[in-house]
Coordinates of C-alpha atoms in Angstrom, one line a residue:
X77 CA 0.0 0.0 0.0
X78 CA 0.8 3.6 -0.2
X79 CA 2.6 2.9 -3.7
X80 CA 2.2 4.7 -6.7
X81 CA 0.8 3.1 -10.0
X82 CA -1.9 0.6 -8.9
X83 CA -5.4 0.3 -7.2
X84 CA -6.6 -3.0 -6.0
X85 CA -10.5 -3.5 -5.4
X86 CA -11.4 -6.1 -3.0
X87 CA -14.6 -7.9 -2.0
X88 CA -15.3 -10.2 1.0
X89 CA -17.5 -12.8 1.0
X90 CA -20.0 -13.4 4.0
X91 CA -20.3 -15.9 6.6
X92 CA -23.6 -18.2 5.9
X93 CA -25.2 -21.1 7.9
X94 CA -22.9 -23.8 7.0
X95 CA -19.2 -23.6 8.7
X96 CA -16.8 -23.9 5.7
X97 CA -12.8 -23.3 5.6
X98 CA -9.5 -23.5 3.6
X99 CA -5.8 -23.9 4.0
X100 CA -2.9 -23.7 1.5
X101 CA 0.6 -24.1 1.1
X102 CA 3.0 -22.4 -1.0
X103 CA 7.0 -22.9 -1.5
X104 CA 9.6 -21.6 -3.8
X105 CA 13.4 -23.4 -2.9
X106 CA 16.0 -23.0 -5.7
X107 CA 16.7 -26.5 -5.3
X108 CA 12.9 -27.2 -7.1
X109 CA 13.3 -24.2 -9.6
X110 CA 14.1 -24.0 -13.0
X111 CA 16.4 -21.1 -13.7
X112 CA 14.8 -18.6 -16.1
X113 CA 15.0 -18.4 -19.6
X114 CA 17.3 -15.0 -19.6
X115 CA 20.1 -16.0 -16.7
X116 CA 20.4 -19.2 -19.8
X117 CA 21.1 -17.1 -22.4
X118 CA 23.8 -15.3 -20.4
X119 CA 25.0 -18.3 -18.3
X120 CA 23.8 -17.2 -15.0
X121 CA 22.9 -19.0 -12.0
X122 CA 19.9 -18.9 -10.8
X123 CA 18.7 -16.6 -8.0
X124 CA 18.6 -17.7 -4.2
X125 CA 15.3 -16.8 -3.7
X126 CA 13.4 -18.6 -1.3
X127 CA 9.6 -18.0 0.1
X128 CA 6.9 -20.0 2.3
X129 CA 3.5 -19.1 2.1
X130 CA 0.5 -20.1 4.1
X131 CA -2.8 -19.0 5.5
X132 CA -6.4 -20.1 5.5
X133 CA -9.8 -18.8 6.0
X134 CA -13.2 -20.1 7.5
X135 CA -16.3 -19.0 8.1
X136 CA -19.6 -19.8 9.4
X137 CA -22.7 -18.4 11.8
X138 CA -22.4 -17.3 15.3
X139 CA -23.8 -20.1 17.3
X140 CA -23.3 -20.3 21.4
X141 CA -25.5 -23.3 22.4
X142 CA -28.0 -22.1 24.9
X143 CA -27.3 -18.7 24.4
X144 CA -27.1 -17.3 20.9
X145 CA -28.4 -18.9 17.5
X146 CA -27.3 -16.7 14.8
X147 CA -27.7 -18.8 11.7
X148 CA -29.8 -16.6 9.1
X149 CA -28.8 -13.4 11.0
X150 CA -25.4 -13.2 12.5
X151 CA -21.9 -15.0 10.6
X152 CA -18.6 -14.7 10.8
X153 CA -15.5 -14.8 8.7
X154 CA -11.9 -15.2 9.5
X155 CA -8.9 -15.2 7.1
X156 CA -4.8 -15.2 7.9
X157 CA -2.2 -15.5 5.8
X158 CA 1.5 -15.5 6.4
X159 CA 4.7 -14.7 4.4
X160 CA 8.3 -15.7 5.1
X161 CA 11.1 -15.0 2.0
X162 CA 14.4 -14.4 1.3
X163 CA 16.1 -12.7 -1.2
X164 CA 19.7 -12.2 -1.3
X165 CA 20.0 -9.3 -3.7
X166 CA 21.1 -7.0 -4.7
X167 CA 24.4 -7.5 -3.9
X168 CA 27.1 -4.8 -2.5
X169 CA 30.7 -4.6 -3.6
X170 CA 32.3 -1.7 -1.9
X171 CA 36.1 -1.4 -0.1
X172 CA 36.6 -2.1 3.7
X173 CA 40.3 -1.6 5.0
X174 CA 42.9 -3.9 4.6
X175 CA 44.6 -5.7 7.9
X176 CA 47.6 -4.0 7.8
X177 CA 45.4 -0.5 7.2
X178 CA 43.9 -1.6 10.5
X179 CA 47.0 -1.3 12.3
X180 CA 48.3 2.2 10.2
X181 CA 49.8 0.5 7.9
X182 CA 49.4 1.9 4.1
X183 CA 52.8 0.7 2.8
X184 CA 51.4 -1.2 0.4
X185 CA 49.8 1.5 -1.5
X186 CA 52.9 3.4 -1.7
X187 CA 54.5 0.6 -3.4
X188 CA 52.1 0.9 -6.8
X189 CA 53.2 4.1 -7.0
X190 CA 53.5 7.4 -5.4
X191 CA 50.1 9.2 -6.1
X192 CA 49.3 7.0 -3.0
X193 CA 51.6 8.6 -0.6
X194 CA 49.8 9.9 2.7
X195 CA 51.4 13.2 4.4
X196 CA 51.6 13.6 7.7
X197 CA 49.0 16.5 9.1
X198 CA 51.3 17.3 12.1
X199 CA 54.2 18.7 9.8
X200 CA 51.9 21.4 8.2
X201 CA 54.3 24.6 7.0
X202 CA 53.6 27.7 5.3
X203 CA 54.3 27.3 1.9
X204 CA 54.5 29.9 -0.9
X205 CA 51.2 31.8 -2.4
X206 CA 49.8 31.0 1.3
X207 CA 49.4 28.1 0.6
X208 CA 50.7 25.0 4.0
X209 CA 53.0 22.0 3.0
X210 CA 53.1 18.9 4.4
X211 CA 55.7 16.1 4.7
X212 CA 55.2 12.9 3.8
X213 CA 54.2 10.0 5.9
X214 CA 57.7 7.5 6.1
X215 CA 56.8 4.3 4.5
X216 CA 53.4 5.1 4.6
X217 CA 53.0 4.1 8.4
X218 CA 51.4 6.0 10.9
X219 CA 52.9 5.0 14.0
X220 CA 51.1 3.2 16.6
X221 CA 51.3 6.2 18.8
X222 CA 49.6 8.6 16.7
X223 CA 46.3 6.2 16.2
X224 CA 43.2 7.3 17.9
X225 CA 42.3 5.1 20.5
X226 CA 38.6 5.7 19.5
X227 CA 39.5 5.1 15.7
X228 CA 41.3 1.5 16.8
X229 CA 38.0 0.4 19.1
X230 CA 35.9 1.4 15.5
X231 CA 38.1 -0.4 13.3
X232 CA 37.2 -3.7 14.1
X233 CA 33.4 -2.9 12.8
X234 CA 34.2 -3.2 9.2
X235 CA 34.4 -6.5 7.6
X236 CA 37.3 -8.0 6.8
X237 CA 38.0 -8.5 2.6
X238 CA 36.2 -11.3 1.1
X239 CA 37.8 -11.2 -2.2
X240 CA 41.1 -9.6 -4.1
X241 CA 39.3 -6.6 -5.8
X242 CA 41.6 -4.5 -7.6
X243 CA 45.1 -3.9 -6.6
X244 CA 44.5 -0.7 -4.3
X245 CA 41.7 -2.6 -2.5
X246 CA 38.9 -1.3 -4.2
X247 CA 36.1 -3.7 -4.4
X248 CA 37.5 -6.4 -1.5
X249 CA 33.9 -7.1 -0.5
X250 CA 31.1 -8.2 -1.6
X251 CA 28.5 -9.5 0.2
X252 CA 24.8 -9.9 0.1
X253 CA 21.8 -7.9 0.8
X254 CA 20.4 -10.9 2.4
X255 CA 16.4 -9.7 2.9
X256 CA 14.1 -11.6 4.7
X257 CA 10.4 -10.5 5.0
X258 CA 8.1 -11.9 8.1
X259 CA 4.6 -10.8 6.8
X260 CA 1.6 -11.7 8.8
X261 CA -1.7 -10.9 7.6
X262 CA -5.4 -10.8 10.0
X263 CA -8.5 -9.7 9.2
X264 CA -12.1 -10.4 10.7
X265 CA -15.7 -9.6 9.4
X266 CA -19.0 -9.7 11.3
X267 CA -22.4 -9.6 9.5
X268 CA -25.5 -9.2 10.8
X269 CA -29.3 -9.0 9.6
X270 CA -31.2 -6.3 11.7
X271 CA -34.1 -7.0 9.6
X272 CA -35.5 -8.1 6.5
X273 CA -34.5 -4.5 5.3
X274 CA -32.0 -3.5 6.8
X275 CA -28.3 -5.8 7.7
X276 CA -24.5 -4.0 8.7
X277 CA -21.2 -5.2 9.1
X278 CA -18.1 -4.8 10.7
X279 CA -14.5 -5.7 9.8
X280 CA -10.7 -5.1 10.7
X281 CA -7.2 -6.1 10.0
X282 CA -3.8 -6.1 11.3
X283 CA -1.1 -6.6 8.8
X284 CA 2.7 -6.8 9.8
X285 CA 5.5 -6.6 7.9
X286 CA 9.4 -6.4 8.9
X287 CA 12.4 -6.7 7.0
X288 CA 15.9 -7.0 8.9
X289 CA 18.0 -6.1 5.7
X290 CA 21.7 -4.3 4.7
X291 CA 23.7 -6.7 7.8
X292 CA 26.8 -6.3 7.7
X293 CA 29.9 -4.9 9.1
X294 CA 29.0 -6.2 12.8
X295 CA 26.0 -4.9 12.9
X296 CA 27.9 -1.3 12.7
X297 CA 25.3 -1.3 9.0
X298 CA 21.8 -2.6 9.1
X299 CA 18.5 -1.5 10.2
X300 CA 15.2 -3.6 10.5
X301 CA 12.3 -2.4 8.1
X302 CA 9.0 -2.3 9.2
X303 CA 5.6 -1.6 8.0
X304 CA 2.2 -2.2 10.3
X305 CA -1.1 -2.0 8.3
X306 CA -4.6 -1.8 10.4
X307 CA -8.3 -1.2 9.5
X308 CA -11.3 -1.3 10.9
X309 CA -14.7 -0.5 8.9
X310 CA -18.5 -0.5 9.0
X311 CA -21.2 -0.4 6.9
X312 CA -24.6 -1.3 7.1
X313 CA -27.3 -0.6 4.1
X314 CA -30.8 0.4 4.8
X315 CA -33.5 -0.6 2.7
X316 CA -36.2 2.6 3.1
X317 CA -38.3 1.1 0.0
X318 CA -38.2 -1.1 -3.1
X319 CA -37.2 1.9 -4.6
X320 CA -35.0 4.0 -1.9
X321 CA -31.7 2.8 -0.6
X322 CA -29.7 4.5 2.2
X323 CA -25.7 3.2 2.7
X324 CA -23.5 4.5 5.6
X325 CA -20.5 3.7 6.3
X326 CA -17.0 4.5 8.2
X327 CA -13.5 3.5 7.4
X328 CA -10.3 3.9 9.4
X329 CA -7.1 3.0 7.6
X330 CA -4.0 3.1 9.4
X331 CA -0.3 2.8 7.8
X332 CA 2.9 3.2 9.8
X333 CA 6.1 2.2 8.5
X334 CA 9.7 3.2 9.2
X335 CA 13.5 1.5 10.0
X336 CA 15.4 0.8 13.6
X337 CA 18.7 0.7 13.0
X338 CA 20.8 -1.7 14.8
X339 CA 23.6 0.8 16.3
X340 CA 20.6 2.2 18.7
X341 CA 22.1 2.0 22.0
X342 CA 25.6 1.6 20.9
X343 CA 28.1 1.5 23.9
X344 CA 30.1 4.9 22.7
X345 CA 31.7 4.8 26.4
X346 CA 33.1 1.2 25.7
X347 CA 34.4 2.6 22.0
X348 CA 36.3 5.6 23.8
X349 CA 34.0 9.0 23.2
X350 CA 34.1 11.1 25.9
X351 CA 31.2 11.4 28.6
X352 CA 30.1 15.1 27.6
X353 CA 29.7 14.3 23.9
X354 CA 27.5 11.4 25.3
X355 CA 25.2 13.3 27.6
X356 CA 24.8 16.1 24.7
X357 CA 23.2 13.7 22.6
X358 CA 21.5 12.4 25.8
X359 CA 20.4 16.2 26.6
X360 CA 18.5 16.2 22.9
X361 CA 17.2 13.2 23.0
X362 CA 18.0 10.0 25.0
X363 CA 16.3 7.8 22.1
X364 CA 18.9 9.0 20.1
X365 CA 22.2 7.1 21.5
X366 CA 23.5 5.5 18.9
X367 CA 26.7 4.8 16.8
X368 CA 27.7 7.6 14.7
X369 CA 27.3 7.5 11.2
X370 CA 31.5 7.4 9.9
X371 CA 32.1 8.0 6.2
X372 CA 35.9 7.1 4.8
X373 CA 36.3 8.8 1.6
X374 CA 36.6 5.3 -0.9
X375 CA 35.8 3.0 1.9
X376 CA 31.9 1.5 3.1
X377 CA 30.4 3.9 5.5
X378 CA 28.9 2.8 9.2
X379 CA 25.7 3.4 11.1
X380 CA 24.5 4.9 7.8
X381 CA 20.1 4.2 8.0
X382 CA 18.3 6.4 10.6
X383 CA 15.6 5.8 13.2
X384 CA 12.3 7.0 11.8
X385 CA 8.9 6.5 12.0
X386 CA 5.7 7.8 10.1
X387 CA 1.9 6.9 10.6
X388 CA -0.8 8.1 8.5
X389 CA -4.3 8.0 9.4
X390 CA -7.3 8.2 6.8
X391 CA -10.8 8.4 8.4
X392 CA -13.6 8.4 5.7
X393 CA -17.5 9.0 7.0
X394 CA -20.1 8.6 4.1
X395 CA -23.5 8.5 3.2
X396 CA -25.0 7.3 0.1
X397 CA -28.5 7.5 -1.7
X398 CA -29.9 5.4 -4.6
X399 CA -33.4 5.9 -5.9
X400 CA -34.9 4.2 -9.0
X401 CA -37.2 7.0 -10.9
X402 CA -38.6 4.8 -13.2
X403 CA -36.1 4.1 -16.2
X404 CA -33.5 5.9 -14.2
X405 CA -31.1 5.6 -11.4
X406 CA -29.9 8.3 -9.4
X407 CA -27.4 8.0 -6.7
X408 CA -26.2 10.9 -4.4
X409 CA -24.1 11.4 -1.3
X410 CA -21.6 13.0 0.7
X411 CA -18.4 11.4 2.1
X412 CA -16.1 13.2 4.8
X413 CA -12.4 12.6 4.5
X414 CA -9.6 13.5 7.5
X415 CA -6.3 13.0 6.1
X416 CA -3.4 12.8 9.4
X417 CA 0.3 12.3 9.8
X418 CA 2.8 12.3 12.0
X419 CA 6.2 11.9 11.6
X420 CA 9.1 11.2 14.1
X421 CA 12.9 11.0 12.5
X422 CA 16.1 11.5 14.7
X423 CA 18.0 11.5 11.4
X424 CA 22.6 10.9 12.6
X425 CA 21.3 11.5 16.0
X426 CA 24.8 10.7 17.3
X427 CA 26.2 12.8 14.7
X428 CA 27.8 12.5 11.3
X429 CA 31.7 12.5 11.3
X430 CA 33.6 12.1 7.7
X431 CA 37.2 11.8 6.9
X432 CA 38.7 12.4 3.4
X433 CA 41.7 14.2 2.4
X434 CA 42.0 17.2 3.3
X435 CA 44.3 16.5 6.5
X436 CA 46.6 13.5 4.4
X437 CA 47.3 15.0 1.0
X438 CA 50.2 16.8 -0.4
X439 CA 53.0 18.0 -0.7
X440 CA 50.2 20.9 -1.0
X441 CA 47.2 21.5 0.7
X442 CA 45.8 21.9 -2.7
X443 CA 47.8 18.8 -4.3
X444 CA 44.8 16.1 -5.6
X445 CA 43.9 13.3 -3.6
X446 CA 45.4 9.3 -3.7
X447 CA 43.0 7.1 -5.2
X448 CA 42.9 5.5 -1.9
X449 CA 43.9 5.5 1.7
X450 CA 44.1 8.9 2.7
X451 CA 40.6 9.2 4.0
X452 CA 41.3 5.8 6.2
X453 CA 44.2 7.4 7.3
X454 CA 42.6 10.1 7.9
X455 CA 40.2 8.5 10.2
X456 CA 43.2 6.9 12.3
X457 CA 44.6 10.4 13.1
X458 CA 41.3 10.9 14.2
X459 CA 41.0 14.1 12.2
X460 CA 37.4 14.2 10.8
X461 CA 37.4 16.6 7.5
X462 CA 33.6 17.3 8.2
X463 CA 30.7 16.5 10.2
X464 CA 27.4 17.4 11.3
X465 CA 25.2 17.0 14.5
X466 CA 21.1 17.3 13.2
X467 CA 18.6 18.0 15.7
X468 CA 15.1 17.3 13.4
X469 CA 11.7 17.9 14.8
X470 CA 9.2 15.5 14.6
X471 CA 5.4 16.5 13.7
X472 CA 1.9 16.2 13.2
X473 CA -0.6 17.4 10.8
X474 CA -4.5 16.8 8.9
X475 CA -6.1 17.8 6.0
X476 CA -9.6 17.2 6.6
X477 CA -11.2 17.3 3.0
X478 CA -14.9 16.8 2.0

């Protein structure tokens, strides 16, 4: 729901005197499928993709022995379904630092050649045009004093390299997306028959939906997906003549979807970050403890997805007529619409803290960047070249409409 380019129309069927029902079963495993005809022509395997699907319905009168006999006037209906999948893609390929990067390390770099030398940002010098110089880094090694005891606790986040990727360590991981949906699906309808003229009926769902996805790196990258969907309507259709028909009804929809990240609640104490930039995020908002988001110029970026939540509401009151003038039809109404929102996002709650060049490169501060390694090495100085610390407000609003 809440998608752009389709409209589904749907129609439940009532309960009647007899108590009927269903079940079903429904599996995909790659180890029963074909693969399709295009990964054939191109030689690729098929895709992982696996799904269970199950559910039933039944439905029937209200019947309490003694107490209630509702066949011919009251029924029921009940119908669940349930989804479990997994889907492997997309896939990611990005860079996470090498071992020896880990430990400060980047001579390796420096021996493809020397567009990958790293400068050191405590020699800076004026330099001609005013303009600072820096010296470079010997061997490429940042010695072990000079590493940021916060940036040495962080390290271990990343993944290790899965694969070679290219020579500067571009590409070393891929890994996948690894989806699973848990979808659960309820929804209930009551019918009854006032009279010969006149009969209502009530019905509600609850549909759930959540999707841990993007797990990686720890769980320093990930975030679980969620999306709740709950209605509840009623309708009832009056009869005022053979020629005269009065419908009223009411409709609450109710969509709320959003992500929790995994780094909510991240230790920052136990990584090294000092107690007053803890209670600052604490004094905005204590929810909002988290991991910070870290982005390394050329390498995968942590804590990235934020916590967020939105819920809409749409509550719809109408009334129609029909009457039959002879030959003709009319039908005429008025329907009442209230549109609401609200919408709660702590965006980098913990802040945003990246590290490219700017500190690393030379022998200018206006010399280009390496390909690769500076903005790690960057980060192990613990010299961030940017950052931010958001405070968003959440909010409310309506548009009733008529």
């Amino acid at each position: 729901g809440f998608m752009g380019g389709a409209a589904i129309n749907m129609s439940l069927k009532s309960g009647t005197n007899g108590l009927h029902g269903q079940a079903y079963y429904f599996m995909q495993n790659p180890a029963l499928n074909a693969n399709s005809f295009l990964n054939n022509r191109i030689g690729a395997r098929k895709r992982d993709f696996r799904l269970h699907r199950w559910g039933g319905s039944a439905s029937g009168p209200i019947y309490l022995p003694k107490l209630y006999d509702g066949r011919n006037k009251t029924f029921w209906m009940y119908g669940y379904e349930g989804i479990w999948s997994f889907d492997p893609t997309p896939f990611t390929i990005e860079a996470v630092p090498l071992p020896a990067q880990r430990t400060g390390d980047f001579s390796a770099l420096l021996a493809i050649g020397s567009r990958y030398q790293i400068y050191d940002p405590y020699t800076i010098t004026p330099a001609a045009g005013g303009r600072f110089g820096r010296q470079p880094l010997p061997g490429n090694v940042i010695p072990p004093s000079r590493v940021n005891p916060v940036a040495a606790k962080m390290l271990p986040l990343w993944d290790l390299p899965n694969q070679a990727g290219t020579v500067d360590g571009v590409n070393n991981s891929y890994r996948a997306r690894n989806s699973q949906d848990s979808y659960f699906n309820h929804i209930v309808r009551i019918d009854h028959n006032i009279s010969e003229r006149q009969r209502f009926y009530v019905r509600t769902n609850f549909t759930t939906m959540e999707r841990p996805e993007e797990i990686r790196h720890n769980l320093a990258r990930g975030d679980n997906f969620f999306r709740y969907n709950r209605g509840f309507s009623f309708d009832d259709v009056w009869t005022l003549s053979p020629r005269i028909f009065i419908n009223t009804r009411y409709t609450l929809t109710r969509f709320i979807t959003g992500y929790t990240p995994y780094q909510m609640g991240w230790d920052l104490a136990g990584l090294g970050f000092s107690s007053t930039f803890i209670d600052q995020i604490k004094g905005v908002d204590p929810r909002g403890l988290r991991l910070p988001r870290i982005d390394v110029d050329g390498y995968s970026s942590l804590s990235v997805q934020t916590l967020q939540k939105r819920a809409t509401n749409i509550h719809e009151l109408a009334a129609n007529i029909t009457s039959i003038v002879r030959s003709h039809t009319l039908r005429y109404g008025i329907v009442y619409r209230n549109y609401q929102a609200n919408n709660f996002n702590l965006d980098n709650s913990s802040g945003l803290l990246s590290f490219g060049s700017a500190w690393t490169r030379g022998p200018l501060d206006t010399s280009p960047a390496a390909p690769m390694g500076q903005g790690m090495a960057s980060f192990l100085y613990g010299l961030p070249t940017g950052g931010n610390f958001p405070i968003v407000d959440s909010y409310a609003e309506q548009a009733p409409a008529q």
